[in-house]
């Protein structure tokens, strides 16, 4: 790997992945809302930011996302579901990475190995949902998984050797999760970054379109 693009580079995982890649000698380009004014929910913003870059990149990783938006915490019951919270979750956690994928096509090599990955979440799995709750976040991540799987099919026709996946980073100690850790075991962002890069480095072309956790295990749809 020689060149990587990290979307959401100012966040906990984004910063940690960038640092881990740079330690490997990879040239990293980072984009974020706070550092570059990138708004992944605004297509004009995504098009302008990615349009200003020159590829190809061996890795494009989208680390943007949020559990809580505009003060709306994950719902514990159906009576707490609101249209606005669902729209906000869909915009940031599904539409944002989807727009990045759309505008990343020209930044990926047509030949040879390259990876496009977006951070998803195990709670977006329909098959692995045994606890309920968190309606809007779960639904947005499930929609993202479908976008990644479908996008991978098209990408495979035009970019031989490209791999497009959704990744579950595990529970990571960041501002993103601070209020929701509870008794769940969590790892520092630096360890999560190493875990994710280990999975990315091992991915094979035939696994494109898949959903994998931080250990490389397949997560049910």
Coordinates of C-alpha atoms in Angstrom, one line a residue:
X1 CA 0.0 0.0 0.0
X2 CA 1.4 3.4 -1.0
X3 CA -1.5 5.9 -0.9
X4 CA -4.6 6.0 1.3
X5 CA -7.5 8.4 1.7
X6 CA -9.2 8.6 5.0
X7 CA -12.7 10.3 5.2
X8 CA -13.4 11.5 8.7
X9 CA -9.7 11.8 9.5
X10 CA -10.3 14.0 12.5
X11 CA -12.3 11.5 14.5
X12 CA -10.9 9.0 16.9
X13 CA -10.7 6.0 14.6
X14 CA -9.8 8.2 11.6
X15 CA -6.9 9.8 13.4
X16 CA -5.7 6.4 14.7
X17 CA -5.9 4.7 11.2
X18 CA -4.0 7.7 9.7
X19 CA -1.2 7.4 12.2
X20 CA -0.9 3.6 11.8
X21 CA -0.7 4.0 8.0
X22 CA 1.9 6.7 8.2
X23 CA 3.9 4.5 10.6
X24 CA 3.9 1.9 7.8
X25 CA 5.2 4.5 5.3
X26 CA 1.9 5.0 3.5
X27 CA 1.1 8.5 2.2
X28 CA -2.1 9.5 3.8
X29 CA -4.6 12.1 2.6
X30 CA -7.2 13.0 5.3
X31 CA -10.5 14.8 4.9
X32 CA -12.9 15.8 7.6
X33 CA -15.6 18.3 8.5
X34 CA -13.5 20.1 11.1
X35 CA -10.3 20.2 9.1
X36 CA -11.6 20.7 5.5
X37 CA -15.2 21.6 5.7
X38 CA -16.3 18.3 4.2
X39 CA -19.9 17.5 4.8
X40 CA -20.6 14.0 3.6
X41 CA -24.3 14.6 3.7
X42 CA -24.0 17.3 1.0
X43 CA -23.2 15.9 -2.4
X44 CA -21.7 19.2 -3.6
X45 CA -19.3 19.2 -0.7
X46 CA -18.3 15.6 -1.4
X47 CA -17.9 16.2 -5.1
X48 CA -15.7 19.3 -4.5
X49 CA -13.5 17.7 -1.9
X50 CA -12.9 14.4 -3.8
X51 CA -12.8 16.2 -7.2
X52 CA -9.7 18.2 -6.0
X53 CA -7.7 15.0 -5.4
X54 CA -5.5 13.0 -7.7
X55 CA -5.5 9.2 -7.4
X56 CA -5.2 6.4 -7.5
X57 CA -5.5 5.4 -3.9
X58 CA -4.8 1.9 -2.7
X59 CA -7.2 2.4 0.2
X60 CA -10.2 4.7 0.7
X61 CA -11.7 4.3 4.2
X62 CA -14.8 6.1 5.4
X63 CA -14.8 6.5 9.2
X64 CA -17.6 9.0 9.5
X65 CA -20.7 8.4 11.6
X66 CA -22.5 9.1 14.8
X67 CA -24.7 7.3 17.4
X68 CA -26.3 10.5 18.6
X69 CA -27.2 13.4 16.3
X70 CA -28.7 16.7 17.3
X71 CA -29.3 15.3 20.8
X72 CA -31.4 12.4 19.7
X73 CA -30.1 9.3 21.6
X74 CA -30.5 5.8 20.3
X75 CA -34.1 4.7 20.9
X76 CA -35.0 2.1 23.5
X77 CA -38.6 1.8 22.4
X78 CA -40.8 2.4 19.3
X79 CA -42.5 5.3 21.0
X80 CA -39.2 7.2 20.9
X81 CA -38.8 6.9 17.1
X82 CA -39.1 10.2 15.2
X83 CA -39.0 11.0 11.5
X84 CA -36.3 13.6 12.0
X85 CA -34.0 11.3 13.9
X86 CA -34.4 8.6 11.3
X87 CA -33.6 11.1 8.5
X88 CA -30.5 12.4 10.3
X89 CA -29.2 8.9 10.9
X90 CA -29.8 7.9 7.3
X91 CA -28.1 11.0 6.0
X92 CA -24.9 10.6 8.0
X93 CA -24.6 6.9 8.4
X94 CA -25.8 5.7 5.0
X95 CA -26.0 8.5 2.5
X96 CA -22.7 10.0 3.5
X97 CA -20.5 7.0 2.8
X98 CA -22.6 6.2 -0.3
X99 CA -21.9 9.6 -1.8
X100 CA -18.2 9.1 -1.0
X101 CA -18.3 5.8 -2.8
X102 CA -20.0 7.4 -5.8
X103 CA -17.3 10.1 -6.1
X104 CA -14.4 7.8 -5.3
X105 CA -14.7 5.7 -8.5
X106 CA -12.2 7.8 -10.4
X107 CA -9.8 7.7 -7.5
X108 CA -9.5 3.9 -7.5
X109 CA -7.1 2.1 -9.9
X110 CA -8.8 0.3 -12.8
X111 CA -6.3 -2.6 -12.5
X112 CA -4.7 -4.1 -9.4
X113 CA -5.7 -4.4 -5.8
X114 CA -7.4 -1.5 -4.0
X115 CA -9.9 -1.4 -1.1
X116 CA -12.9 0.8 -0.5
X117 CA -14.2 0.3 3.0
X118 CA -16.8 2.0 5.2
X119 CA -17.2 1.6 8.9
X120 CA -20.5 -0.1 9.6
X121 CA -21.7 -1.7 12.9
X122 CA -22.7 -5.1 14.1
X123 CA -26.0 -3.6 15.3
X124 CA -26.8 -3.0 11.6
X125 CA -27.0 -6.7 11.1
X126 CA -30.6 -8.0 10.7
X127 CA -29.6 -11.6 11.3
X128 CA -27.6 -10.8 14.4
X129 CA -30.2 -8.6 16.1
X130 CA -31.4 -10.3 19.2
X131 CA -31.9 -7.3 21.5
X132 CA -33.9 -4.7 19.6
X133 CA -33.8 -1.0 20.2
X134 CA -31.6 1.6 18.5
X135 CA -34.0 1.7 15.6
X136 CA -32.7 4.6 13.6
X137 CA -29.0 3.8 13.9
X138 CA -29.6 0.1 13.2
X139 CA -31.7 0.9 10.1
X140 CA -29.2 3.4 8.7
X141 CA -26.3 0.9 9.1
X142 CA -28.4 -1.9 7.5
X143 CA -29.0 0.4 4.6
X144 CA -25.3 1.2 4.3
X145 CA -24.5 -2.5 4.2
X146 CA -26.9 -2.9 1.3
X147 CA -25.2 0.1 -0.5
X148 CA -21.7 -1.4 0.0
X149 CA -22.8 -4.8 -1.2
X150 CA -24.6 -3.5 -4.3
X151 CA -21.8 -1.0 -5.1
X152 CA -19.3 -3.8 -4.9
X153 CA -21.0 -5.6 -7.7
X154 CA -20.8 -2.6 -10.1
X155 CA -17.2 -1.8 -8.9
X156 CA -16.1 -5.3 -9.8
X157 CA -17.1 -4.8 -13.4
X158 CA -15.1 -1.6 -13.9
X159 CA -12.2 -2.0 -11.4
X160 CA -10.5 -5.4 -11.6
X161 CA -9.0 -6.3 -8.3
X162 CA -11.0 -3.7 -6.3
X163 CA -12.5 -4.8 -3.0
X164 CA -15.5 -3.0 -1.5
X165 CA -16.5 -3.9 2.1
X166 CA -18.3 -2.8 5.2
X167 CA -16.3 -3.2 8.4
X168 CA -17.4 -3.4 12.1
X169 CA -14.5 -2.0 14.2
X170 CA -15.8 -3.4 17.5
X171 CA -16.4 -1.2 20.5
X172 CA -13.8 1.5 20.5
X173 CA -12.9 4.1 23.2
X174 CA -13.7 7.3 21.3
X175 CA -16.0 10.4 21.9
X176 CA -18.4 8.6 19.6
X177 CA -19.0 5.8 22.1
X178 CA -18.1 7.5 25.4
X179 CA -21.7 7.7 26.7
X180 CA -22.6 4.1 25.7
X181 CA -19.7 2.0 26.7
X182 CA -21.3 0.7 30.0
X183 CA -20.0 -2.7 30.7
X184 CA -19.1 -3.5 27.1
X185 CA -15.4 -4.3 26.6
X186 CA -13.8 -1.6 24.4
X187 CA -10.3 -1.1 22.9
X188 CA -8.3 2.1 22.4
X189 CA -8.6 3.7 19.0
X190 CA -4.9 2.8 18.2
X191 CA -5.6 -0.9 18.8
X192 CA -8.8 -0.7 16.7
X193 CA -6.9 0.9 13.9
X194 CA -4.4 -2.0 13.9
X195 CA -7.2 -4.5 13.9
X196 CA -9.0 -2.9 11.0
X197 CA -5.8 -2.6 8.9
X198 CA -5.0 -6.2 9.6
X199 CA -8.4 -7.2 8.1
X200 CA -8.0 -4.8 5.2
X201 CA -4.6 -6.2 4.4
X202 CA -5.9 -9.7 4.3
X203 CA -9.0 -9.1 2.2
X204 CA -9.2 -11.1 -1.1
X205 CA -11.0 -9.9 -4.2
X206 CA -13.6 -12.7 -3.9
X207 CA -14.6 -11.2 -0.5
X208 CA -15.7 -7.9 -2.1
X209 CA -19.2 -6.9 -1.1
X210 CA -18.9 -8.5 2.3
X211 CA -19.4 -7.4 5.9
X212 CA -16.6 -8.2 8.3
X213 CA -15.7 -7.5 11.9
X214 CA -12.4 -6.4 13.4
X215 CA -11.2 -10.0 13.5
X216 CA -12.0 -10.6 9.8
X217 CA -15.0 -12.8 10.6
X218 CA -18.1 -12.5 8.4
X219 CA -21.0 -10.6 10.0
X220 CA -24.5 -11.8 9.1
X221 CA -26.6 -9.5 7.0

